mmCIF file of C-alpha atoms in Angstrom:
data_model
loop_
_atom_site.group_PDB
_atom_site.id
_atom_site.type_symbol
_atom_site.label_atom_id
_atom_site.label_comp_id
_atom_site.label_asym_id
_atom_site.label_seq_id
_atom_site.Cartn_x
_atom_site.Cartn_y
_atom_site.Cartn_z
ATOM 1 C CA UNK A 1 69.084 161.109 177.237
ATOM 2 C CA UNK A 2 66.252 158.579 178.277
ATOM 3 C CA UNK A 3 63.529 160.321 176.886
ATOM 4 C CA UNK A 4 65.835 160.715 173.664
ATOM 5 C CA UNK A 5 66.227 157.307 173.558
ATOM 6 C CA UNK A 6 62.739 156.037 174.185
ATOM 7 C CA UNK A 7 61.224 158.573 171.419
ATOM 8 C CA UNK A 8 64.284 157.529 168.986
ATOM 9 C CA UNK A 9 63.342 153.941 169.874
ATOM 10 C CA UNK A 10 59.758 154.298 169.287
ATOM 11 C CA UNK A 11 60.266 155.952 165.622
ATOM 12 C CA UNK A 12 62.433 153.001 164.443
ATOM 13 C CA UNK A 13 59.495 150.903 165.497
ATOM 14 C CA UNK A 14 56.872 152.801 163.936
ATOM 15 C CA UNK A 15 58.709 153.278 160.577
ATOM 16 C CA UNK A 16 59.673 149.522 160.526
ATOM 17 C CA UNK A 17 55.864 148.707 161.022
ATOM 18 C CA UNK A 18 55.259 151.080 158.137
ATOM 19 C CA UNK A 19 57.859 149.638 155.561
ATOM 20 C CA UNK A 20 56.624 145.960 156.832
ATOM 21 C CA UNK A 21 52.819 147.335 155.457
ATOM 22 C CA UNK A 22 54.150 148.899 152.484
ATOM 23 C CA UNK A 23 55.852 145.890 151.899
ATOM 24 C CA UNK A 24 52.787 143.709 152.848
ATOM 25 C CA UNK A 25 50.375 145.666 150.529
ATOM 26 C CA UNK A 26 51.893 146.472 147.516
ATOM 27 C CA UNK A 27 53.835 142.855 146.659
ATOM 28 C CA UNK A 28 52.792 139.686 146.148
ATOM 29 C CA UNK A 29 55.326 137.155 145.720
ATOM 30 C CA UNK A 30 57.987 139.718 146.031
ATOM 31 C CA UNK A 31 56.198 141.364 142.645
ATOM 32 C CA UNK A 32 55.214 144.762 142.481
ATOM 33 C CA UNK A 33 51.237 145.105 142.236
ATOM 34 C CA UNK A 34 51.537 148.565 140.209
ATOM 35 C CA UNK A 35 48.150 149.764 140.572
ATOM 36 C CA UNK A 36 47.721 149.391 144.438
ATOM 37 C CA UNK A 37 51.873 151.023 144.441
ATOM 38 C CA UNK A 38 50.733 154.276 142.249
ATOM 39 C CA UNK A 39 47.702 154.828 144.367
ATOM 40 C CA UNK A 40 49.642 154.196 147.604
ATOM 41 C CA UNK A 41 52.017 156.273 146.431
ATOM 42 C CA UNK A 42 49.806 159.453 145.560
ATOM 43 C CA UNK A 43 48.301 159.123 148.733
ATOM 44 C CA UNK A 44 51.680 159.324 150.355
ATOM 45 C CA UNK A 45 52.855 162.422 148.200
ATOM 46 C CA UNK A 46 49.635 164.349 149.031
ATOM 47 C CA UNK A 47 50.604 163.588 152.677
ATOM 48 C CA UNK A 48 54.360 164.862 152.101
ATOM 49 C CA UNK A 49 53.531 167.915 150.216
ATOM 50 C CA UNK A 50 51.195 169.035 152.989
ATOM 51 C CA UNK A 51 53.047 167.781 156.095
ATOM 52 C CA UNK A 52 56.426 166.335 155.870
ATOM 53 C CA UNK A 53 57.881 168.732 153.085
ATOM 54 C CA UNK A 54 57.097 172.303 155.320
ATOM 55 C CA UNK A 55 57.986 170.363 158.682
ATOM 56 C CA UNK A 56 61.351 171.971 159.888
ATOM 57 C CA UNK A 57 64.021 169.616 160.096
ATOM 58 C CA UNK A 58 62.355 166.418 159.371
ATOM 59 C CA UNK A 59 64.458 163.388 158.941
ATOM 60 C CA UNK A 60 62.981 160.260 159.393
ATOM 61 C CA UNK A 61 59.396 160.241 157.887
ATOM 62 C CA UNK A 62 60.340 161.243 154.433
ATOM 63 C CA UNK A 63 61.837 157.616 154.133
ATOM 64 C CA UNK A 64 58.442 156.616 153.395
ATOM 65 C CA UNK A 65 58.334 157.876 150.349
ATOM 66 C CA UNK A 66 61.887 157.350 149.448
ATOM 67 C CA UNK A 67 61.051 153.452 150.315
ATOM 68 C CA UNK A 68 58.025 153.457 147.756
ATOM 69 C CA UNK A 69 60.326 154.978 145.164
ATOM 70 C CA UNK A 70 63.131 152.017 145.399
ATOM 71 C CA UNK A 71 60.292 149.471 145.201
ATOM 72 C CA UNK A 72 58.756 150.994 141.617
ATOM 73 C CA UNK A 73 61.202 153.359 139.156
ATOM 74 C CA UNK A 74 58.110 155.298 138.447
ATOM 75 C CA UNK A 75 57.732 156.547 141.432
ATOM 76 C CA UNK A 76 61.325 158.159 141.368
ATOM 77 C CA UNK A 77 60.395 159.871 138.588
ATOM 78 C CA UNK A 78 56.821 161.005 139.602
ATOM 79 C CA UNK A 79 58.464 162.256 142.930
ATOM 80 C CA UNK A 80 61.212 164.361 140.962
ATOM 81 C CA UNK A 81 58.598 165.541 138.795
ATOM 82 C CA UNK A 82 57.033 166.891 141.962
ATOM 83 C CA UNK A 83 59.713 168.714 143.398
ATOM 84 C CA UNK A 84 60.352 170.464 140.035
ATOM 85 C CA UNK A 85 57.268 171.546 139.591
ATOM 86 C CA UNK A 86 57.137 172.739 142.999
ATOM 87 C CA UNK A 87 60.404 174.505 142.170
ATOM 88 C CA UNK A 88 59.806 176.287 139.252
ATOM 89 C CA UNK A 89 56.214 177.358 140.614
ATOM 90 C CA UNK A 90 56.273 181.018 141.654
ATOM 91 C CA UNK A 91 53.221 181.148 142.911
ATOM 92 C CA UNK A 92 54.256 178.502 145.731
ATOM 93 C CA UNK A 93 55.628 180.132 149.401
ATOM 94 C CA UNK A 94 59.177 180.766 148.761
ATOM 95 C CA UNK A 95 60.853 178.558 151.084
ATOM 96 C CA UNK A 96 58.964 175.323 149.593
ATOM 97 C CA UNK A 97 60.570 176.121 146.497
ATOM 98 C CA UNK A 98 64.232 176.372 147.999
ATOM 99 C CA UNK A 99 62.963 172.903 149.964
ATOM 100 C CA UNK A 100 61.980 170.923 147.297
ATOM 101 C CA UNK A 101 64.764 171.679 144.930
ATOM 102 C CA UNK A 102 66.784 171.023 148.313
ATOM 103 C CA UNK A 103 64.645 167.693 148.211
ATOM 104 C CA UNK A 104 65.827 166.976 144.446
ATOM 105 C CA UNK A 105 69.507 167.475 145.394
ATOM 106 C CA UNK A 106 70.193 164.740 148.068
ATOM 107 C CA UNK A 107 67.464 162.484 146.683
ATOM 108 C CA UNK A 108 69.490 162.356 143.333
ATOM 109 C CA UNK A 109 72.653 162.369 144.939
ATOM 110 C CA UNK A 110 71.493 159.707 147.458
ATOM 111 C CA UNK A 111 69.664 157.190 145.696
ATOM 112 C CA UNK A 112 71.557 154.112 144.508
ATOM 113 C CA UNK A 113 68.182 153.468 142.438
ATOM 114 C CA UNK A 114 67.894 156.189 140.200
ATOM 115 C CA UNK A 115 68.671 155.590 136.266
ATOM 116 C CA UNK A 116 71.580 158.111 134.384
ATOM 117 C CA UNK A 117 68.678 159.148 132.366
ATOM 118 C CA UNK A 118 66.881 161.035 135.436
ATOM 119 C CA UNK A 119 69.718 162.572 136.569
ATOM 120 C CA UNK A 120 70.709 164.123 133.456
ATOM 121 C CA UNK A 121 66.906 165.113 132.361
ATOM 122 C CA UNK A 122 66.818 166.740 135.783
ATOM 123 C CA UNK A 123 70.280 168.235 135.916
ATOM 124 C CA UNK A 124 68.927 169.826 132.290
ATOM 125 C CA UNK A 125 66.001 171.097 133.668
ATOM 126 C CA UNK A 126 68.304 172.599 136.616
ATOM 127 C CA UNK A 127 70.762 174.005 134.722
ATOM 128 C CA UNK A 128 68.267 175.446 132.073
ATOM 129 C CA UNK A 129 66.660 177.188 134.881
ATOM 130 C CA UNK A 130 69.723 178.676 136.476
ATOM 131 C CA UNK A 131 71.067 179.837 133.017
ATOM 132 C CA UNK A 132 67.724 181.887 132.423
ATOM 133 C CA UNK A 133 67.885 183.326 136.360
ATOM 134 C CA UNK A 134 71.362 184.629 135.293
ATOM 135 C CA UNK A 135 70.102 185.815 131.851
ATOM 136 C CA UNK A 136 67.128 188.101 133.914
ATOM 137 C CA UNK A 137 69.911 189.115 136.677
ATOM 138 C CA UNK A 138 72.955 190.363 135.011
ATOM 139 C CA UNK A 139 73.596 193.180 137.001
ATOM 140 C CA UNK A 140 72.779 191.845 140.272
ATOM 141 C CA UNK A 141 75.442 190.810 143.113
ATOM 142 C CA UNK A 142 75.783 187.928 145.804
ATOM 143 C CA UNK A 143 72.840 187.976 148.243
ATOM 144 C CA UNK A 144 71.537 185.114 149.618
ATOM 145 C CA UNK A 145 68.212 186.880 150.794
ATOM 146 C CA UNK A 146 67.913 188.104 147.393
ATOM 147 C CA UNK A 147 68.328 184.997 145.305
ATOM 148 C CA UNK A 148 67.415 181.931 147.951
ATOM 149 C CA UNK A 149 66.205 179.861 144.943
ATOM 150 C CA UNK A 150 68.920 180.315 142.704
ATOM 151 C CA UNK A 151 71.404 179.379 145.261
ATOM 152 C CA UNK A 152 69.259 176.396 146.095
ATOM 153 C CA UNK A 153 69.232 175.253 142.493
ATOM 154 C CA UNK A 154 73.264 175.786 141.858
ATOM 155 C CA UNK A 155 73.900 173.760 145.506
ATOM 156 C CA UNK A 156 71.374 170.720 144.192
ATOM 157 C CA UNK A 157 73.442 170.619 140.827
ATOM 158 C CA UNK A 158 76.697 170.513 142.679
ATOM 159 C CA UNK A 159 75.381 168.247 145.703
ATOM 160 C CA UNK A 160 74.532 165.840 142.626
ATOM 161 C CA UNK A 161 77.932 166.072 140.623
ATOM 162 C CA UNK A 162 79.787 165.300 144.089
ATOM 163 C CA UNK A 163 78.326 161.829 144.192
ATOM 164 C CA UNK A 164 77.441 161.077 140.694
ATOM 165 C CA UNK A 165 80.299 162.335 138.739
ATOM 166 C CA UNK A 166 82.225 159.514 137.587
ATOM 167 C CA UNK A 167 78.394 158.371 135.561
ATOM 168 C CA UNK A 168 78.064 161.861 134.317
ATOM 169 C CA UNK A 169 81.382 162.683 133.248
ATOM 170 C CA UNK A 170 81.562 159.582 131.037
ATOM 171 C CA UNK A 171 79.055 161.706 128.483
ATOM 172 C CA UNK A 172 81.358 164.701 128.020
ATOM 173 C CA UNK A 173 78.636 166.128 125.768
ATOM 174 C CA UNK A 174 76.231 166.304 128.017
ATOM 175 C CA UNK A 175 78.287 167.879 130.787
ATOM 176 C CA UNK A 176 79.335 170.967 127.815
ATOM 177 C CA UNK A 177 75.780 171.277 127.472
ATOM 178 C CA UNK A 178 74.985 172.288 131.273
ATOM 179 C CA UNK A 179 77.530 175.106 130.853
ATOM 180 C CA UNK A 180 78.505 174.738 134.630
ATOM 181 C CA UNK A 181 81.262 176.951 133.967
ATOM 182 C CA UNK A 182 78.626 180.004 133.134
ATOM 183 C CA UNK A 183 76.757 178.792 136.798
ATOM 184 C CA UNK A 184 80.116 179.249 138.717
ATOM 185 C CA UNK A 185 81.488 182.052 137.580
ATOM 186 C CA UNK A 186 78.376 184.300 136.960
ATOM 187 C CA UNK A 187 77.686 187.622 139.204
ATOM 188 C CA UNK A 188 75.672 186.148 141.415
ATOM 189 C CA UNK A 189 78.726 183.722 142.610
ATOM 190 C CA UNK A 190 77.384 180.635 143.917
ATOM 191 C CA UNK A 191 80.379 179.391 145.255
ATOM 192 C CA UNK A 192 80.274 182.499 148.291
ATOM 193 C CA UNK A 193 76.875 181.638 149.079
ATOM 194 C CA UNK A 194 76.657 177.692 148.977
ATOM 195 C CA UNK A 195 77.672 175.446 151.792
ATOM 196 C CA UNK A 196 81.581 175.212 152.013
ATOM 197 C CA UNK A 197 81.628 171.485 152.490
ATOM 198 C CA UNK A 198 79.654 171.353 149.113
ATOM 199 C CA UNK A 199 81.688 173.319 147.037
ATOM 200 C CA UNK A 200 84.595 171.890 148.278
ATOM 201 C CA UNK A 201 83.870 168.234 147.183
ATOM 202 C CA UNK A 202 82.271 169.733 143.710
ATOM 203 C CA UNK A 203 85.790 171.381 142.872
ATOM 204 C CA UNK A 204 88.017 168.302 144.052
#
């Protein structure tokens, strides 16, 4: 327990030092230095792709990139775009695609600085992808091993709605365009395969 506590304290100190460095490096009198911010973000994003994204049960280091996204809105757009590109790229390792769309769900759901337009654009892309997948698997049955990307995308959509439904439901026309009912009721049955607590909150 002492060793775990020491490791946790070290991680806290390291993360705090990194955040302090970020604030000093990309700000001047509390104003963002755009070129420095964008350049530093690109460098961190490369590290995220190579190391953090593929690290099992990574819980803390990704907050470095979250911090950069919170400081500069364009970074959030770039980060979501990067994750979406990972997800739809069939040449990537399957687990990388699944993890990327999971990051989309948690990042958009939990971030208070994400704009409504970003939420809507991302949900539109994910829902459209799901509908296309359904169209090409009309005779398929529920199977997590055969359709991991579909279920990961569905869970991301459900999770985002769990936290952002009040904002999203103000525009019923957009909600209807997503046609989530078709996704929920399709033969692949995402309600059966996604996490129970996510489904429960989504249905509420």
